Short mmCIF file of C-alpha atoms in Angstrom, two decimals:
data_model
loop_
_atom_site.label_atom_id
_atom_site.label_comp_id
_atom_site.label_asym_id
_atom_site.label_seq_id
_atom_site.Cartn_x
_atom_site.Cartn_y
_atom_site.Cartn_z
CA GLN N 1 3.05 -21.23 4.59
CA SER N 2 5.59 -19.31 6.65
CA THR N 3 5.36 -16.48 4.09
CA TYR N 4 1.64 -16.33 3.29
CA LYS N 5 0.27 -17.73 6.61
CA LEU N 6 -3.04 -19.32 5.64
CA THR N 7 -5.47 -19.77 8.51
CA VAL N 8 -8.63 -21.81 9.06
CA SER N 9 -10.62 -18.79 7.85
CA ASP N 10 -9.00 -18.87 4.39
CA ARG N 11 -10.73 -20.46 1.42
CA ILE N 12 -8.71 -21.68 -1.58
CA LEU N 13 -10.36 -22.06 -4.96
CA GLN N 14 -9.18 -25.23 -6.73
CA LYS N 15 -9.89 -24.60 -10.41
CA THR N 16 -6.71 -25.72 -12.16
CA PRO N 17 -7.07 -29.00 -14.11
CA PHE N 18 -5.43 -31.88 -12.26
CA SER N 19 -2.80 -32.41 -14.96
CA PHE N 20 -1.44 -28.88 -14.46
CA ASP N 21 1.31 -28.60 -11.84
CA VAL N 22 -0.25 -25.62 -10.06
CA SER N 23 -3.06 -27.90 -8.86
CA VAL N 24 -0.57 -29.50 -6.44
CA TRP N 25 -0.41 -26.50 -4.09
CA GLU N 26 -4.08 -25.73 -4.63
CA PHE N 27 -4.90 -29.14 -3.16
CA PHE N 28 -2.27 -29.61 -0.45
CA TRP N 29 -1.75 -26.11 0.91
CA PRO N 30 -5.24 -25.83 2.44
CA LEU N 31 -5.18 -29.47 3.54
CA ILE N 32 -1.99 -29.02 5.60
CA THR N 33 -3.10 -25.73 7.16
CA GLY N 34 -6.76 -26.30 7.97
CA ALA N 35 -8.00 -23.82 5.37
CA ARG N 36 -11.08 -24.68 3.33
CA LEU N 37 -10.69 -26.17 -0.16
CA VAL N 38 -13.41 -25.18 -2.63
CA VAL N 39 -13.38 -27.26 -5.82
CA ALA N 40 -14.78 -25.56 -8.93
CA GLN N 41 -17.01 -27.50 -11.27
CA PRO N 42 -15.37 -29.14 -14.33
CA GLU N 43 -14.54 -26.55 -17.01
CA GLY N 44 -15.49 -23.83 -14.55
CA HIS N 45 -12.10 -22.16 -14.97
CA ARG N 46 -13.15 -21.20 -18.51
CA ASP N 47 -16.23 -19.22 -17.42
CA THR N 48 -15.35 -15.89 -15.81
CA ASN N 49 -18.96 -15.17 -14.80
CA TYR N 50 -19.12 -18.49 -12.98
CA LEU N 51 -15.81 -17.76 -11.23
CA VAL N 52 -16.94 -14.33 -10.06
CA ASN N 53 -20.16 -15.78 -8.65
CA LEU N 54 -18.32 -18.67 -6.98
CA ILE N 55 -15.74 -16.34 -5.40
CA PHE N 56 -18.58 -14.21 -4.01
CA GLN N 57 -20.74 -17.12 -2.81
CA GLN N 58 -17.90 -19.10 -1.21
CA GLN N 59 -15.95 -16.03 0.01
CA ILE N 60 -12.74 -17.22 -1.67
CA THR N 61 -9.57 -15.61 -0.29
CA THR N 62 -6.84 -17.18 -2.45
CA LEU N 63 -6.65 -18.33 -6.07
CA HIS N 64 -4.27 -18.68 -9.01
CA PHE N 65 -4.28 -17.45 -12.61
CA VAL N 66 -2.05 -17.69 -15.62
CA PRO N 67 -1.54 -14.00 -16.61
CA SER N 68 -3.42 -14.37 -19.90
CA MET N 69 -6.41 -15.80 -18.04
CA LEU N 70 -6.14 -13.10 -15.38
CA GLN N 71 -6.48 -10.51 -18.13
CA VAL N 72 -9.79 -12.07 -19.17
CA PHE N 73 -10.98 -12.44 -15.57
CA LEU N 74 -10.40 -8.75 -14.84
CA GLU N 75 -12.92 -7.83 -17.55
CA ALA N 76 -15.72 -9.85 -15.93
CA LYS N 77 -18.85 -8.15 -14.66
CA GLY N 78 -19.45 -8.18 -10.93
CA LEU N 79 -15.76 -8.21 -10.08
CA GLU N 80 -16.37 -5.44 -7.56
CA ASN N 81 -18.29 -7.97 -5.45
CA CYS N 82 -15.17 -10.11 -4.87
CA HIS N 83 -14.30 -8.33 -1.59
CA SER N 84 -13.21 -11.58 0.05
CA LEU N 85 -10.10 -11.94 -2.12
CA LYS N 86 -6.90 -11.43 -0.14
CA ARG N 87 -4.26 -12.72 -2.53
CA VAL N 88 -4.02 -13.76 -6.17
CA MET N 89 -1.07 -15.83 -7.38
CA VAL N 90 0.08 -15.62 -11.00
CA SER N 91 2.58 -17.86 -12.75
CA GLY N 92 3.09 -19.76 -16.00
CA GLU N 93 3.84 -16.69 -18.12
CA ALA N 94 5.61 -13.36 -17.77
CA LEU N 95 3.48 -10.80 -15.91
CA SER N 96 3.37 -7.41 -17.63
CA VAL N 97 3.47 -4.04 -15.90
CA GLN N 98 0.23 -3.09 -17.62
CA LEU N 99 -1.59 -6.16 -16.32
CA GLN N 100 -0.26 -5.56 -12.81
CA GLN N 101 -1.68 -2.02 -12.83
CA HIS N 102 -4.96 -3.21 -14.32
CA PHE N 103 -5.25 -5.71 -11.47
CA PHE N 104 -4.87 -3.04 -8.80
CA ASN N 105 -7.34 -0.80 -10.63
CA ARG N 106 -9.95 -3.57 -10.43
CA LEU N 107 -9.26 -5.45 -7.19
CA ASP N 108 -8.28 -4.57 -3.64
CA ALA N 109 -6.06 -7.60 -3.01
CA GLN N 110 -2.44 -8.71 -3.01
CA LEU N 111 -0.88 -9.85 -6.28
CA HIS N 112 2.03 -12.29 -6.14
CA ASN N 113 4.20 -13.09 -9.15
CA LEU N 114 5.65 -16.62 -8.91
CA TYR N 115 8.15 -18.37 -11.17
CA GLY N 116 9.13 -21.99 -11.50
CA PRO N 117 9.15 -24.98 -13.85
CA THR N 118 7.50 -28.32 -13.17
CA GLU N 119 10.97 -29.87 -12.87
CA ALA N 120 11.49 -27.91 -9.63
CA ALA N 121 8.23 -28.73 -7.82
CA VAL N 122 6.48 -25.80 -9.48
CA ASP N 123 7.37 -22.42 -7.90
CA VAL N 124 10.93 -21.48 -6.90
CA THR N 125 10.86 -17.66 -6.68
CA PHE N 126 8.28 -15.17 -5.44
CA TRP N 127 7.60 -11.45 -5.69
CA GLN N 128 4.81 -9.37 -4.18
CA CYS N 129 3.63 -6.78 -6.66
CA LYS N 130 3.29 -3.16 -5.54
CA ASN N 131 0.37 -0.87 -6.20
CA SER N 132 2.39 2.21 -7.00
CA ILE N 133 3.34 4.24 -10.03
CA THR N 134 6.97 3.51 -10.88
CA ASN N 135 9.23 3.55 -13.92
CA GLN N 136 9.62 -0.23 -13.89
CA LYS N 137 9.45 -1.85 -17.34
CA THR N 138 9.11 -5.45 -16.17
CA ILE N 139 7.80 -7.29 -13.13
CA PRO N 140 10.57 -9.13 -11.22
CA ILE N 141 10.25 -12.80 -10.36
CA GLY N 142 11.79 -11.93 -7.00
CA ARG N 143 13.96 -14.12 -4.81
CA PRO N 144 14.20 -17.86 -4.19
CA ILE N 145 11.80 -19.51 -1.75
CA ALA N 146 13.03 -21.45 1.30
CA ASN N 147 15.31 -24.45 0.58
CA ILE N 148 15.82 -23.39 -3.05
CA HIS N 149 18.95 -21.82 -4.56
CA ILE N 150 19.03 -19.81 -7.78
CA TYR N 151 22.19 -19.37 -9.86
CA LEU N 152 22.54 -17.11 -12.91
CA LEU N 153 25.47 -18.51 -14.90
CA ASP N 154 27.28 -17.91 -18.18
CA LYS N 155 28.02 -20.70 -20.67
CA TYR N 156 31.09 -21.70 -18.65
CA LEU N 157 28.97 -22.05 -15.47
CA ASN N 158 30.48 -18.93 -13.95
CA PRO N 159 28.15 -16.62 -11.97
CA VAL N 160 27.29 -13.43 -13.88
CA PRO N 161 27.50 -10.01 -12.19
CA VAL N 162 24.53 -7.78 -11.42
CA GLY N 163 22.82 -6.52 -14.56
CA VAL N 164 24.33 -9.16 -16.86
CA THR N 165 22.03 -11.77 -18.39
CA GLY N 166 22.74 -15.40 -17.57
CA GLU N 167 20.97 -18.72 -17.73
CA LEU N 168 18.91 -19.57 -14.66
CA TYR N 169 19.84 -22.76 -12.77
CA ILE N 170 17.93 -24.16 -9.80
CA GLY N 171 19.31 -26.13 -6.87
CA GLY N 172 17.86 -27.31 -3.59
CA VAL N 173 15.40 -29.87 -2.29
CA GLY N 174 12.70 -29.03 -4.82
CA ILE N 175 14.30 -30.20 -8.04
CA ALA N 176 13.22 -33.49 -9.59
CA ARG N 177 15.43 -36.56 -10.00
CA GLY N 178 15.07 -36.41 -13.78
CA TYR N 179 12.77 -37.34 -16.66
CA LEU N 180 11.06 -40.72 -16.74
CA ASN N 181 12.83 -43.08 -19.16
CA ARG N 182 14.83 -40.18 -20.65
CA THR N 183 18.37 -40.67 -19.35
CA ASP N 184 19.84 -38.56 -22.15
CA LEU N 185 17.62 -35.57 -21.42
CA THR N 186 18.11 -36.02 -17.68
CA ALA N 187 21.89 -35.88 -18.10
CA GLU N 188 21.56 -32.74 -20.23
CA LYS N 189 19.24 -30.81 -17.92
CA PHE N 190 20.20 -32.06 -14.43
CA ILE N 191 23.91 -31.36 -14.05
CA PRO N 192 26.36 -31.80 -11.15
CA ASN N 193 26.33 -28.77 -8.88
CA PRO N 194 29.74 -27.05 -9.27
CA PHE N 195 29.08 -24.99 -6.11
CA GLN N 196 28.45 -27.83 -3.70
CA ARG N 197 32.04 -27.94 -2.46
CA GLY N 198 33.75 -24.76 -1.39
CA ARG N 199 37.39 -24.05 -0.79
CA GLY N 200 39.31 -26.58 1.29
CA GLY N 201 36.75 -29.29 0.58
CA LYS N 202 34.13 -27.69 2.81
CA GLU N 203 30.54 -27.84 1.68
CA ASP N 204 29.29 -24.53 0.32
CA GLN N 205 26.78 -23.08 2.78
CA PHE N 206 24.66 -21.74 -0.07
CA SER N 207 23.83 -25.14 -1.58
CA ASN N 208 22.48 -28.40 -0.26
CA SER N 209 21.89 -30.13 -3.60
CA GLU N 210 24.15 -32.39 -5.58
CA ARG N 211 22.61 -31.29 -8.86
CA LEU N 212 21.34 -28.18 -10.60
CA TYR N 213 18.44 -28.00 -13.02
CA LYS N 214 19.29 -26.13 -16.23
CA THR N 215 16.09 -24.24 -17.03
CA GLY N 216 16.89 -22.69 -20.41
CA ASP N 217 15.50 -19.41 -19.06
CA LEU N 218 17.46 -16.16 -19.19
CA ALA N 219 17.47 -13.74 -16.26
CA ARG N 220 19.58 -11.12 -14.53
CA TYR N 221 20.03 -9.64 -11.07
CA LEU N 222 18.67 -6.16 -10.46
CA PRO N 223 20.68 -3.78 -8.24
CA ASN N 224 18.42 -4.58 -5.27
CA GLY N 225 19.10 -8.31 -5.60
CA GLU N 226 15.75 -9.20 -7.16
CA ILE N 227 15.74 -11.39 -10.27
CA GLU N 228 14.34 -10.15 -13.58
CA TYR N 229 13.13 -12.74 -16.10
CA ILE N 230 14.37 -12.05 -19.65
CA GLY N 231 13.11 -14.90 -21.84
CA ARG N 232 14.02 -18.29 -23.29
CA ILE N 233 17.51 -19.28 -24.41
CA ASP N 234 16.15 -21.54 -27.14
CA HIS N 235 13.04 -21.69 -29.29
CA GLN N 236 10.83 -22.92 -26.49
CA VAL N 237 8.14 -20.38 -25.69
CA LYS N 238 5.14 -20.11 -23.42
CA VAL N 239 1.76 -19.40 -24.97
CA ARG N 240 -1.25 -19.21 -22.64
CA GLY N 241 0.72 -21.07 -19.99
CA PHE N 242 1.85 -23.95 -22.24
CA ARG N 243 5.50 -24.65 -22.89
CA ILE N 244 5.81 -25.08 -26.65
CA GLU N 245 8.78 -26.06 -28.77
CA LEU N 246 8.45 -24.10 -32.00
CA LEU N 247 10.89 -26.48 -33.71
CA GLU N 248 8.52 -29.35 -32.96
CA ILE N 249 5.69 -27.55 -34.76
CA GLU N 250 8.02 -26.83 -37.69
CA ALA N 251 8.95 -30.52 -37.86
CA PHE N 252 5.33 -31.60 -38.21
CA ILE N 253 4.51 -28.90 -40.77
CA SER N 254 7.51 -30.04 -42.83
CA GLN N 255 6.03 -33.53 -43.00
CA HIS N 256 3.24 -32.25 -45.27
CA ALA N 257 3.97 -33.16 -48.87
CA ALA N 258 3.24 -29.67 -50.21
CA VAL N 259 5.57 -27.82 -47.78
CA ARG N 260 9.12 -27.01 -48.86
CA GLU N 261 10.20 -24.74 -46.00
CA THR N 262 8.64 -23.40 -42.85
CA VAL N 263 9.40 -21.28 -39.81
CA VAL N 264 7.14 -20.82 -36.80
CA THR N 265 7.13 -17.77 -34.54
CA VAL N 266 5.01 -16.27 -31.79
CA GLN N 267 3.49 -12.86 -32.42
CA GLN N 268 2.48 -10.53 -29.61
CA ASP N 269 -0.82 -9.06 -30.81
CA SER N 270 -1.21 -7.03 -27.63
CA VAL N 271 0.29 -6.84 -24.18
CA ASP N 272 -1.45 -10.01 -23.03
CA SER N 273 -2.33 -11.77 -26.29
CA GLN N 274 -0.09 -14.09 -28.27
CA ARG N 275 -0.62 -16.25 -31.31
CA ILE N 276 1.47 -18.84 -33.11
CA VAL N 277 2.26 -17.88 -36.71
CA ALA N 278 3.51 -20.37 -39.30
CA TYR N 279 5.30 -19.08 -42.42
CA ILE N 280 5.12 -21.59 -45.26
CA VAL N 281 7.05 -21.86 -48.53
CA PRO N 282 5.23 -24.49 -50.65
CA HIS N 283 6.78 -26.65 -53.35
CA SER N 284 6.45 -24.84 -56.65
CA GLU N 285 4.88 -27.82 -58.39
CA GLN N 286 2.21 -28.35 -55.72
CA THR N 287 -0.79 -26.41 -54.48
CA LEU N 288 -0.95 -25.90 -50.75
CA ALA N 289 -4.43 -25.60 -49.24
CA ILE N 290 -4.12 -24.07 -45.77
CA ASN N 291 -7.31 -25.72 -44.52
CA GLN N 292 -5.87 -29.13 -45.49
CA LEU N 293 -2.59 -28.33 -43.75
CA ARG N 294 -4.49 -27.30 -40.63
CA GLY N 295 -6.43 -30.57 -40.69
CA PHE N 296 -3.15 -32.46 -41.15
CA LEU N 297 -1.70 -30.81 -38.03
CA GLU N 298 -4.84 -31.38 -35.98
CA SER N 299 -4.30 -35.12 -36.37
CA LYS N 300 -0.76 -34.85 -34.98
CA LEU N 301 -0.60 -31.99 -32.46
CA PRO N 302 -2.65 -30.85 -29.45
CA SER N 303 -4.90 -27.88 -30.10
CA TYR N 304 -2.72 -25.36 -28.25
CA MET N 305 0.17 -26.08 -30.67
CA ILE N 306 -1.84 -25.49 -33.88
CA PRO N 307 -0.78 -22.16 -35.44
CA GLY N 308 -3.52 -19.57 -35.36
CA THR N 309 -2.23 -17.95 -38.55
CA PHE N 310 -0.59 -19.35 -41.69
CA VAL N 311 1.32 -17.07 -44.06
CA THR N 312 2.38 -18.34 -47.49
CA LEU N 313 5.64 -16.95 -48.91
CA GLU N 314 7.55 -17.46 -52.14
CA ALA N 315 10.79 -17.65 -50.12
CA LEU N 316 11.94 -17.09 -46.54
CA PRO N 317 13.86 -13.83 -45.98
CA LEU N 318 17.59 -14.40 -45.48
CA THR N 319 20.51 -12.39 -44.14
CA PRO N 320 23.57 -11.73 -46.39
CA ASN N 321 25.27 -14.82 -44.93
CA GLY N 322 22.31 -17.02 -45.83
CA LYS N 323 20.68 -17.38 -42.41
CA LEU N 324 16.99 -16.82 -41.74
CA ASP N 325 16.28 -13.15 -41.11
CA ARG N 326 13.43 -13.32 -38.61
CA LYS N 327 13.16 -9.53 -38.43
CA LYS N 328 12.05 -9.44 -42.07
CA LEU N 329 9.26 -11.98 -41.74
CA PRO N 330 6.11 -10.06 -42.77
CA ILE N 331 3.51 -9.20 -40.18
CA PRO N 332 0.39 -11.28 -40.89
CA ASP N 333 -2.41 -9.26 -42.43
CA THR N 334 -5.93 -9.19 -41.05
CA ALA N 335 -7.59 -10.65 -44.13
CA ARG N 336 -9.79 -13.75 -43.82
CA PRO N 337 -7.55 -16.85 -43.96
CA ASP N 338 -7.92 -19.64 -46.51
CA LEU N 339 -10.74 -21.79 -45.13
CA GLU N 340 -12.63 -24.81 -46.37
CA ALA N 341 -15.92 -22.99 -45.93
CA VAL N 342 -17.02 -20.72 -48.78
CA TYR N 343 -17.41 -17.15 -47.60
CA GLN N 344 -21.02 -16.37 -46.78
CA PRO N 345 -21.47 -12.78 -45.49
CA PRO N 346 -23.73 -12.14 -42.49
CA GLN N 347 -27.22 -10.98 -43.46
CA THR N 348 -29.37 -10.53 -40.36
CA GLU N 349 -28.68 -8.07 -37.57
CA VAL N 350 -27.89 -10.91 -35.16
CA GLU N 351 -25.40 -12.43 -37.60
CA LYS N 352 -23.78 -9.04 -38.17
CA SER N 353 -23.54 -8.36 -34.43
CA ILE N 354 -21.81 -11.69 -33.76
CA ALA N 355 -19.52 -11.19 -36.78
CA ASN N 356 -18.49 -7.76 -35.47
CA ILE N 357 -17.50 -9.30 -32.12
CA TRP N 358 -15.48 -12.01 -33.86
CA GLN N 359 -13.73 -9.48 -36.09
CA GLU N 360 -12.77 -7.39 -33.05
CA ILE N 361 -11.55 -10.30 -30.92
CA LEU N 362 -9.81 -12.22 -33.73
CA ASN N 363 -8.46 -9.13 -35.54
CA VAL N 364 -9.88 -10.43 -38.84
CA GLU N 365 -11.41 -8.03 -41.34
CA LYS N 366 -13.98 -10.38 -42.86
CA VAL N 367 -15.92 -13.18 -41.11
CA GLY N 368 -18.44 -15.44 -42.82
CA ILE N 369 -21.37 -17.10 -41.09
CA ASP N 370 -20.01 -20.58 -41.89
CA ASP N 371 -16.43 -19.81 -40.81
CA ASN N 372 -15.14 -21.85 -37.89
CA PHE N 373 -14.01 -19.71 -34.93
CA PHE N 374 -10.93 -21.85 -34.29
CA GLU N 375 -9.91 -21.99 -37.95
CA LEU N 376 -10.00 -18.20 -37.99
CA GLY N 377 -7.24 -18.25 -35.37
CA GLY N 378 -9.36 -18.42 -32.25
CA HIS N 379 -8.49 -20.29 -29.06
CA SER N 380 -10.11 -20.86 -25.67
CA LEU N 381 -9.03 -17.56 -24.08
CA LEU N 382 -10.38 -15.56 -27.02
CA LEU N 383 -13.56 -17.63 -26.88
CA ILE N 384 -14.04 -16.55 -23.26
CA GLN N 385 -13.86 -12.91 -24.38
CA VAL N 386 -16.45 -13.63 -27.07
CA HIS N 387 -18.60 -15.35 -24.47
CA SER N 388 -18.54 -12.31 -22.21
CA LYS N 389 -19.54 -9.93 -25.01
CA LEU N 390 -22.31 -12.24 -26.29
CA ARG N 391 -23.83 -12.62 -22.82
CA GLU N 392 -23.84 -8.86 -22.42
CA MET N 393 -25.30 -8.23 -25.88
CA PHE N 394 -28.03 -10.89 -25.90
CA LYS N 395 -28.74 -11.07 -22.15
CA SER N 396 -28.50 -14.83 -22.45
CA ASP N 397 -27.41 -17.71 -20.20
CA LEU N 398 -25.14 -18.90 -22.98
CA SER N 399 -22.31 -21.06 -21.61
CA VAL N 400 -18.73 -21.29 -22.82
CA LEU N 401 -19.29 -24.93 -23.74
CA ASP N 402 -22.17 -23.84 -25.99
CA LEU N 403 -19.64 -21.81 -27.98
CA PHE N 404 -17.42 -24.87 -28.30
CA ARG N 405 -20.42 -26.85 -29.56
CA TYR N 406 -21.48 -24.18 -32.07
CA PRO N 407 -18.24 -22.72 -33.49
CA THR N 408 -19.82 -20.99 -36.52
CA ILE N 409 -22.08 -17.98 -36.57
CA SER N 410 -24.79 -19.84 -38.48
CA SER N 411 -24.88 -22.75 -36.01
CA LEU N 412 -24.83 -20.34 -33.08
CA VAL N 413 -27.75 -18.32 -34.45
CA ASP N 414 -29.73 -21.52 -35.04
CA TYR N 415 -28.99 -22.49 -31.44
CA PHE N 416 -30.29 -19.10 -30.23
CA ASN N 417 -33.48 -19.65 -32.23
CA GLN N 418 -33.78 -23.15 -30.79
CA VAL N 419 -33.57 -21.81 -27.20
CA GLN N 420 -36.11 -19.08 -27.93
CA ASN N 421 -38.53 -21.73 -29.19
CA GLY N 422 -38.38 -23.40 -25.81
CA THR N 423 -36.03 -26.31 -26.50
CA PRO N 424 -33.67 -26.92 -23.55
CA SER N 425 -30.07 -26.16 -24.46
CA PHE N 426 -28.83 -29.55 -23.32
CA TYR N 427 -31.06 -31.58 -25.63
CA VAL N 428 -30.37 -32.39 -29.25
CA THR N 429 -33.72 -33.09 -30.87
CA ASP N 430 -35.17 -33.51 -34.32
CA ILE N 431 -35.81 -29.79 -34.64
CA VAL N 432 -32.08 -29.04 -34.57
CA SER N 433 -31.09 -28.01 -38.05
CA GLU N 434 -28.70 -30.01 -40.21
CA LYS N 435 -26.34 -27.05 -39.96
CA ILE N 436 -26.04 -27.42 -36.18
CA GLU N 437 -25.52 -31.18 -36.49
CA ALA N 438 -22.78 -30.63 -39.05
CA GLY N 439 -21.09 -28.05 -36.84
CA LYS N 440 -21.21 -30.34 -33.80
CA ALA N 441 -19.82 -33.30 -35.71
CA GLN N 442 -17.01 -31.18 -37.09
CA GLN N 443 -16.07 -29.98 -33.60
CA LYS N 444 -16.55 -33.20 -31.62
CA LYS N 445 -12.94 -34.26 -31.92
CA ARG N 446 -11.65 -30.71 -31.29
CA LEU N 447 -13.85 -30.26 -28.21
CA GLN N 448 -12.70 -33.54 -26.67
CA LYS N 449 -9.09 -32.62 -27.29
CA MET N 450 -9.41 -29.12 -25.82
CA LYS N 451 -11.28 -30.38 -22.75
CA SER N 452 -8.64 -32.99 -21.99
CA ILE N 453 -5.46 -31.14 -22.95
CA GLU N 454 -5.78 -27.38 -22.81
CA ASN N 455 -5.15 -26.19 -19.26
CA ILE N 456 -5.47 -22.54 -18.50
#
């Protein structure tokens, strides 16, 4: 509050699902300052057109985005009407230079890049982005907030000099006491603070915490004292704001009887688009059906951890000393993946138009009318992009949830025909085709999972 100085005239948009840590400041910041709290409707954070209208109608001044969701939001129509916006906070993923510039090209507002894990009461560093042309290659995460101390240390817990990469440790009043019922993990991640006592037994003035939180993040000091985020020290990654352990996904894939070896990576399709890729080496005596493997994983993992692409290999590439050579893993092709549905090419102009949008968004060369959007590698953020293009093309009031309900082109076209015939979109009546019913049944479990788990 001392930094951003909200007043009674400010209006905060609360759109983050309650289970996501960012919702904490969305709720309590306005309540302790007298600002107005505007609560978005359930699932409203998925619909960029709804957000734009709500920001305009309620004159929102402050809101938060994960960078990947910000990228989608900046493509929304009517963004030029959001004059009330004063500041936009981003966190949860690394903010790219390109996205920063795109923001300033589209909005006249402040952009603040925040960093911090849940274990440290959410945000621990802050940086105000600058609308200027520079040679910077990354966006800093800035400096620690009040009552928080940041240490960049080597493996011996010695501070690293400026420009040298070290692991980021957090101290101060914000860090948690540990993990619930996980004493082993607590002892590993929350360590005694070696800087609490200075020379002569005097308490170090730069620390008021008995423990440090070991983040597993790599960072370095820039010459001006700002902190630059480098990446993860282990195989934990962030995809669309979710912290994901790639080794955990590999462990579940290995449980499938037809899988001999596997390695999971994250591929950067574009500046602000990532997808999880699973490389599979099947047992020679067994046939591996990718659609069956995907179904197997859906019963064990949340939707955001399901690989968007599966690549089958005869063997994993190895270095001369026998270790996995990740640099030689092949780039996934853009061919249609192995799906349960038999390929049925689009025939009508409407089917072809929708298929073209899917091919562009999903980077898949061939899309059939019975192919499931999510089994083609789609996820909620990509679905929002599809939603925007479909609304523009068909001039329709199609909602994002409609796309979750009808995840194939054939079921979506039948839904369009149903609406044109005057049937309200929220009824399921006898005139709904068997194809729509089959598509809804197939996606019921997936929709429930995504609504309850996937936080953007």
